[in-house]
XYZ file of C-alpha atoms in Angstrom:
430
model
C -36.318 -46.332 -11.593
C -37.911 -43.045 -11.583
C -36.429 -42.221 -8.207
C -32.938 -43.522 -9.194
C -32.989 -41.384 -12.194
C -33.890 -38.453 -10.240
C -31.316 -39.083 -7.850
C -28.515 -39.333 -10.527
C -29.854 -36.081 -12.103
C -29.620 -34.424 -8.711
C -26.007 -35.668 -8.212
C -25.027 -34.397 -11.594
C -26.448 -30.966 -10.955
C -24.674 -30.879 -7.568
C -21.340 -31.859 -9.072
C -21.704 -29.031 -11.753
C -22.465 -26.408 -9.111
C -19.583 -27.557 -7.078
C -17.126 -27.361 -9.805
C -18.021 -24.426 -11.626
C -19.950 -22.314 -8.941
C -23.055 -22.165 -11.208
C -26.453 -23.576 -10.908
C -28.488 -25.425 -13.312
C -30.032 -22.008 -14.800
C -26.729 -20.490 -15.675
C -28.075 -20.784 -19.371
C -30.079 -17.727 -18.741
C -26.777 -15.703 -18.592
C -25.234 -15.273 -22.423
C -22.233 -13.183 -21.299
C -20.651 -12.808 -17.793
C -20.880 -11.971 -15.249
C -18.054 -9.899 -15.317
C -16.523 -7.629 -12.682
C -16.560 -3.858 -13.407
C -15.324 -1.209 -11.072
C -14.147 -2.069 -7.681
C -13.567 0.512 -5.189
C -12.696 0.394 -1.515
C -16.260 0.706 -0.612
C -18.206 -0.298 -3.789
C -18.246 -2.658 -6.682
C -19.941 -3.322 -10.074
C -21.090 -6.596 -11.325
C -22.235 -6.948 -15.036
C -24.073 -9.608 -16.975
C -26.090 -10.199 -20.065
C -29.177 -12.392 -19.980
C -30.975 -14.498 -22.608
C -34.329 -13.336 -21.520
C -36.128 -10.443 -19.878
C -36.725 -10.395 -16.350
C -35.946 -9.094 -12.697
C -32.546 -10.378 -11.797
C -31.136 -10.033 -8.092
C -27.682 -9.848 -6.862
C -26.863 -10.733 -3.366
C -23.413 -10.630 -1.642
C -22.076 -12.062 1.544
C -18.742 -11.683 3.396
C -16.537 -14.652 2.482
C -14.900 -14.697 5.648
C -17.946 -14.426 7.839
C -20.778 -15.613 5.732
C -22.695 -12.482 6.635
C -24.816 -10.789 4.029
C -23.407 -7.517 2.836
C -26.307 -5.037 2.455
C -29.735 -5.524 0.926
C -29.993 -7.544 -2.410
C -30.193 -5.416 -5.497
C -32.651 -6.203 -8.237
C -32.574 -4.840 -11.656
C -34.393 -5.290 -15.015
C -33.106 -7.045 -17.903
C -34.857 -5.701 -21.125
C -34.645 -4.918 -24.732
C -33.766 -1.146 -23.937
C -30.421 -2.270 -22.848
C -30.043 -5.396 -24.910
C -30.656 -7.576 -21.751
C -27.427 -6.214 -20.033
C -27.543 -5.522 -16.403
C -25.381 -3.658 -14.097
C -25.527 -3.901 -10.293
C -23.504 -1.278 -8.169
C -23.642 -2.673 -4.447
C -22.077 0.142 -1.774
C -21.193 0.178 1.731
C -18.658 -2.612 1.322
C -15.374 -2.898 3.111
C -12.122 -2.321 1.672
C -9.783 -5.071 0.578
C -12.326 -7.690 1.373
C -13.499 -10.915 -0.528
C -17.299 -11.328 -0.959
C -19.297 -14.106 -2.490
C -22.140 -13.251 -4.842
C -25.335 -14.896 -6.047
C -27.424 -13.789 -9.131
C -30.973 -15.032 -8.696
C -34.283 -14.948 -10.891
C -37.061 -15.306 -8.332
C -36.224 -17.834 -5.939
C -33.933 -19.680 -8.232
C -30.167 -19.188 -8.326
C -28.814 -18.305 -11.698
C -25.195 -18.332 -10.607
C -23.712 -18.776 -7.170
C -20.555 -18.999 -5.286
C -18.753 -16.425 -7.394
C -16.194 -13.975 -6.092
C -15.304 -10.324 -6.077
C -12.770 -8.492 -3.825
C -12.897 -4.885 -3.084
C -9.842 -2.319 -3.723
C -7.537 -1.561 -0.878
C -7.577 1.637 1.022
C -5.786 4.470 -0.792
C -3.258 4.519 1.867
C -2.231 0.955 1.532
C 1.678 0.277 1.459
C 1.046 -3.042 -0.435
C 1.675 -2.698 -4.118
C -1.121 -2.942 -6.580
C -0.760 -4.628 -10.358
C -2.716 -3.354 -13.265
C -2.855 -4.722 -16.763
C -3.223 -2.042 -19.782
C -4.042 -3.199 -23.339
C -5.665 -1.992 -26.507
C -6.564 -3.455 -30.095
C -8.052 -6.943 -29.835
C -9.222 -8.443 -33.041
C -11.365 -11.469 -32.733
C -11.307 -12.115 -36.354
C -7.382 -12.239 -36.470
C -7.134 -14.101 -33.221
C -10.580 -16.071 -32.211
C -8.587 -17.349 -29.424
C -6.809 -14.756 -27.282
C -4.319 -16.201 -24.742
C -2.903 -12.661 -23.763
C -6.034 -12.515 -21.395
C -4.855 -15.651 -19.464
C -1.253 -14.185 -19.235
C -2.493 -10.988 -17.543
C -4.460 -13.265 -15.053
C -1.282 -15.521 -14.542
C 0.696 -12.450 -14.226
C -1.225 -11.474 -11.078
C -3.106 -8.557 -12.321
C -5.630 -6.911 -9.735
C -7.639 -4.992 -12.621
C -7.450 -4.645 -16.440
C -7.798 -1.341 -18.145
C -8.778 -1.455 -21.847
C -7.545 1.328 -23.921
C -9.921 0.914 -26.898
C -10.357 -0.911 -30.248
C -11.808 -3.511 -27.933
C -13.592 -4.681 -30.065
C -13.365 -3.400 -33.764
C -16.596 -2.324 -34.827
C -16.391 0.472 -37.452
C -20.065 1.251 -37.368
C -22.291 3.551 -35.141
C -25.265 1.235 -35.934
C -26.604 0.101 -32.487
C -27.301 -3.521 -33.489
C -23.869 -3.675 -34.894
C -22.341 -2.212 -31.988
C -23.953 -4.611 -29.675
C -23.294 -7.491 -31.797
C -19.615 -6.893 -31.867
C -19.352 -6.554 -28.161
C -21.143 -9.913 -27.663
C -18.563 -11.286 -30.125
C -15.502 -10.153 -28.067
C -17.306 -11.190 -24.769
C -17.601 -14.565 -26.329
C -14.062 -15.279 -26.258
C -13.118 -17.976 -23.835
C -9.931 -16.587 -22.387
C -11.369 -13.017 -22.025
C -14.664 -14.497 -20.184
C -12.334 -16.126 -17.661
C -10.254 -13.065 -17.002
C -13.055 -10.491 -16.712
C -14.876 -12.993 -14.463
C -11.932 -12.989 -12.011
C -10.727 -9.407 -11.956
C -12.403 -5.959 -12.422
C -12.242 -4.239 -15.831
C -12.298 -0.657 -16.740
C -12.470 0.706 -20.378
C -12.331 3.759 -22.881
C -12.734 3.759 -26.630
C -10.542 4.548 -29.607
C -11.433 4.880 -32.870
C -12.691 1.549 -34.242
C -15.117 1.065 -31.137
C -16.235 4.531 -31.500
C -17.398 4.140 -34.829
C -14.732 4.438 -37.669
C -10.852 4.432 -38.204
C -9.162 7.582 -37.504
C -12.314 9.517 -36.891
C -13.177 12.428 -34.479
C -16.209 13.781 -32.630
C -17.993 14.846 -35.848
C -19.003 11.237 -36.636
C -22.600 10.787 -37.221
C -24.413 8.309 -34.824
C -21.775 8.545 -32.040
C -24.638 8.610 -29.606
C -25.584 5.121 -30.410
C -21.834 4.042 -29.925
C -22.017 5.528 -26.306
C -25.284 3.858 -25.500
C -23.848 0.448 -26.482
C -20.470 1.292 -24.830
C -22.359 1.914 -21.258
C -24.586 -1.029 -21.785
C -21.670 -3.326 -22.149
C -19.324 -1.844 -19.426
C -19.246 -1.260 -15.751
C -17.101 1.913 -15.226
C -17.681 4.099 -12.179
C -19.239 6.754 -14.507
C -19.375 7.890 -18.120
C -18.382 11.442 -18.801
C -20.681 14.229 -17.682
C -23.955 15.736 -19.078
C -24.633 12.622 -21.087
C -21.494 13.377 -23.338
C -18.554 11.249 -23.563
C -17.209 8.427 -21.612
C -14.159 9.674 -19.651
C -13.853 8.345 -16.032
C -11.464 7.704 -13.296
C -10.615 5.215 -10.643
C -8.281 4.839 -7.627
C -6.429 1.610 -6.605
C -4.268 2.058 -3.799
C -1.277 4.366 -4.843
C -2.349 4.588 -8.233
C -5.308 6.975 -9.792
C -6.109 6.230 -13.449
C -7.691 9.060 -15.400
C -9.266 7.441 -18.722
C -9.672 10.013 -21.118
C -12.189 10.141 -24.056
C -10.048 11.361 -27.236
C -12.957 10.865 -29.717
C -16.433 12.232 -28.685
C -15.463 15.997 -28.495
C -12.504 15.889 -30.927
C -13.115 18.688 -33.596
C -16.401 19.527 -32.198
C -15.923 23.099 -30.586
C -13.325 25.617 -30.006
C -10.417 24.565 -27.480
C -10.872 25.897 -23.984
C -7.098 26.841 -24.194
C -7.205 28.599 -27.524
C -10.541 29.718 -28.969
C -8.998 30.058 -32.523
C -8.437 26.249 -32.765
C -10.267 23.234 -32.351
C -10.512 21.079 -29.275
C -9.368 17.416 -28.484
C -11.050 16.812 -25.235
C -13.705 19.599 -25.035
C -14.187 22.214 -22.401
C -16.169 20.092 -20.002
C -13.778 17.279 -20.130
C -10.714 19.578 -19.762
C -12.229 21.029 -16.742
C -12.986 17.623 -15.184
C -9.388 16.531 -15.735
C -7.829 19.521 -14.289
C -9.952 19.271 -11.217
C -9.530 15.543 -10.886
C -5.786 15.773 -11.280
C -5.558 18.756 -8.549
C -7.759 16.559 -6.128
C -5.906 13.408 -6.355
C -3.616 12.460 -3.581
C -2.243 9.354 -5.372
C 1.510 9.018 -5.526
C 1.027 8.104 -9.408
C -1.569 9.609 -11.817
C -1.887 7.580 -15.035
C -3.453 9.706 -17.877
C -4.590 7.132 -20.218
C -6.444 7.043 -23.632
C -6.413 5.169 -26.847
C -4.850 7.965 -28.720
C -0.961 8.342 -28.634
C 0.628 11.474 -27.129
C 3.229 12.203 -29.960
C 3.208 12.867 -33.689
C 5.586 9.909 -34.538
C 3.273 7.913 -36.175
C 2.718 6.076 -39.423
C 2.408 8.475 -42.517
C -0.838 10.554 -43.050
C -2.172 9.212 -39.755
C -4.103 12.190 -38.312
C -5.478 11.198 -34.752
C -2.892 11.765 -32.171
C -2.147 14.309 -29.518
C 0.388 16.466 -31.853
C -2.868 17.312 -34.076
C -3.936 19.394 -31.182
C -0.477 20.632 -29.794
C -2.036 23.432 -27.906
C -3.946 21.126 -25.560
C -1.123 18.928 -25.104
C 1.064 21.885 -24.113
C -1.602 23.508 -22.029
C -1.984 19.992 -19.860
C 1.749 19.775 -19.479
C 1.874 23.521 -18.325
C -0.821 22.893 -16.069
C 0.883 19.955 -14.504
C 3.662 22.194 -13.622
C 1.753 25.269 -12.532
C -0.458 23.220 -10.282
C 2.434 21.097 -8.872
C 0.756 17.861 -10.061
C 3.164 14.973 -9.222
C 3.486 11.456 -10.482
C 2.033 11.881 -13.798
C 2.615 9.300 -16.541
C 0.996 9.149 -19.971
C -0.542 6.059 -21.447
C -1.627 5.367 -24.979
C -2.524 2.547 -27.416
C -4.053 2.341 -30.840
C -0.990 2.392 -33.188
C 0.063 -1.510 -33.205
C 3.470 -0.744 -31.754
C 4.785 -1.045 -28.039
C 6.703 2.044 -27.221
C 8.222 4.160 -24.450
C 9.138 7.707 -24.981
C 10.306 10.487 -22.511
C 9.757 14.078 -23.093
C 11.969 16.981 -22.018
C 9.031 18.898 -20.176
C 10.963 19.961 -16.987
C 10.491 23.868 -18.095
C 6.623 23.132 -18.300
C 5.571 20.211 -16.095
C 8.231 20.456 -13.777
C 9.642 17.245 -14.556
C 10.197 14.953 -17.379
C 7.047 13.180 -18.680
C 7.138 9.527 -20.043
C 4.668 7.983 -22.435
C 3.912 4.288 -22.392
C 2.303 3.021 -25.501
C 0.740 -0.558 -25.420
C -0.703 -2.334 -28.525
C -1.895 -4.546 -29.872
C -3.166 -7.260 -27.294
C -4.330 -9.443 -30.227
C -3.743 -8.165 -33.741
C -1.114 -7.540 -36.448
C 1.685 -5.143 -35.874
C 2.233 -2.036 -38.153
C 5.741 -1.672 -39.296
C 5.236 1.730 -40.809
C 4.318 3.034 -37.059
C 7.931 2.385 -36.022
C 8.507 6.064 -36.935
C 11.615 7.975 -35.605
C 11.419 10.227 -32.546
C 14.202 11.845 -30.704
C 12.228 10.949 -27.225
C 12.039 7.068 -28.109
C 13.453 4.960 -25.376
C 11.947 1.651 -26.767
C 9.874 0.279 -29.751
C 8.757 -3.420 -30.626
C 6.295 -4.982 -32.713
C 4.434 -7.889 -30.881
C 1.049 -9.200 -32.027
C 0.108 -10.112 -28.613
C 1.358 -7.944 -25.721
C 0.217 -6.065 -22.723
C 1.593 -3.453 -20.261
C 1.895 -4.733 -16.424
C 2.104 -1.797 -14.150
C 3.243 -2.533 -10.415
C 3.343 0.381 -8.148
C 3.767 0.989 -4.293
C 3.809 4.362 -2.686
C 7.509 4.990 -3.808
C 7.920 3.272 -7.302
C 6.018 2.449 -10.312
C 7.239 -0.341 -12.563
C 5.804 -0.757 -16.174
C 6.510 -3.914 -18.017
C 5.741 -4.568 -21.772
C 4.873 -8.462 -21.432
C 4.531 -10.650 -24.235
C 1.966 -13.681 -24.471
C 4.679 -16.280 -23.714
C 5.513 -14.441 -20.353
C 8.698 -12.854 -21.522
C 9.382 -9.298 -21.046
C 10.382 -6.948 -23.718
C 11.220 -3.813 -21.593
C 10.846 -2.472 -18.230
C 10.531 1.252 -17.231
C 11.131 2.057 -13.597
C 9.777 5.339 -12.402
C 10.659 6.563 -8.790
C 7.896 8.739 -7.222
C 10.564 11.380 -6.346
C 11.568 11.651 -10.099
C 8.159 12.726 -10.891
C 7.855 15.942 -9.132
C 9.516 19.195 -9.595
C 12.903 19.757 -7.883
C 12.870 22.370 -5.046
């Protein structure tokens, strides 16, 4: 009888492993594993554990079965709320890898998969999903994440208010990330494709706030613990970052940390939005980029056509907006597209910036993924191309080396609007 019971138990465990790719000790993981940044030579895997310990990530080339580099070990402890980030390097571009997470000799999870990014010069199109504003209280179930996966996105970019926290207390910050990451559809999506993120006001700490917010260092700590970005700002300040995916480079700005904290680098008589260090980083990164399309993304919108009395948008800092547009023209930066979120409306605008940037700049706003719409945010603008209020929406960006296509997609699979931007329209006329 004992032998029979043991055999039945073994078969049950094997069946679980075969179907889910997880071993019997997967209860050690409370959240994840999720895929963070995936470059053409490196990747990031994130997970949170139920108990402290040393956990090891091992990779193998899926096609050959050969190990990819040495196993990486990391400590899960109270200091980082038991979150672990592994950063394997020396990988091959556009390649599938299987990975295993172990505790000692026991596999915690096994048979999971990640794929590196294609080479920068790939002719094949890439697909990115952009979204913002996901409320787990209004939408405990969030099928918009499943929509993104069904739409074939290669990576997901979160523009903030993911989640809604409205506190800088470290325990609250951590708890709210755990709440969001517990959503079933999100867990499935972030386990399948890489995700990147910046914050906006609610996950930074308070609605419509700026960088004078007390306790923002705790918000930054929790953000870093619960994400897998390539890097997080410079000099231990801010969380801005960038990544390349084939013909697209995304520059994820931090429009909260530095706002109103110092004189502007473009005019010392007024306050800054980006701060001097982030401003210089952005200029240098744009100038160094060879990507046909350069997406400058943040939670904040780039225009002042917002609900009454809303202070947090780029037109509260028009000097830096104008200086950025002029820099695009002076440095001959091609392929720039502006992306924002925050306002609980989905919108497209185009600005007559040929005199400054060298070509007209398009702004694409995607919000919310899972929250209410704000009718008052449907503010008039002479530059408005499109507006809709949809509680569950995201933006699907498809790009090859010649054309970028942005679709505002609803959770039911319908498309609200399409913006098609040829690369040769995003450069100064000669």
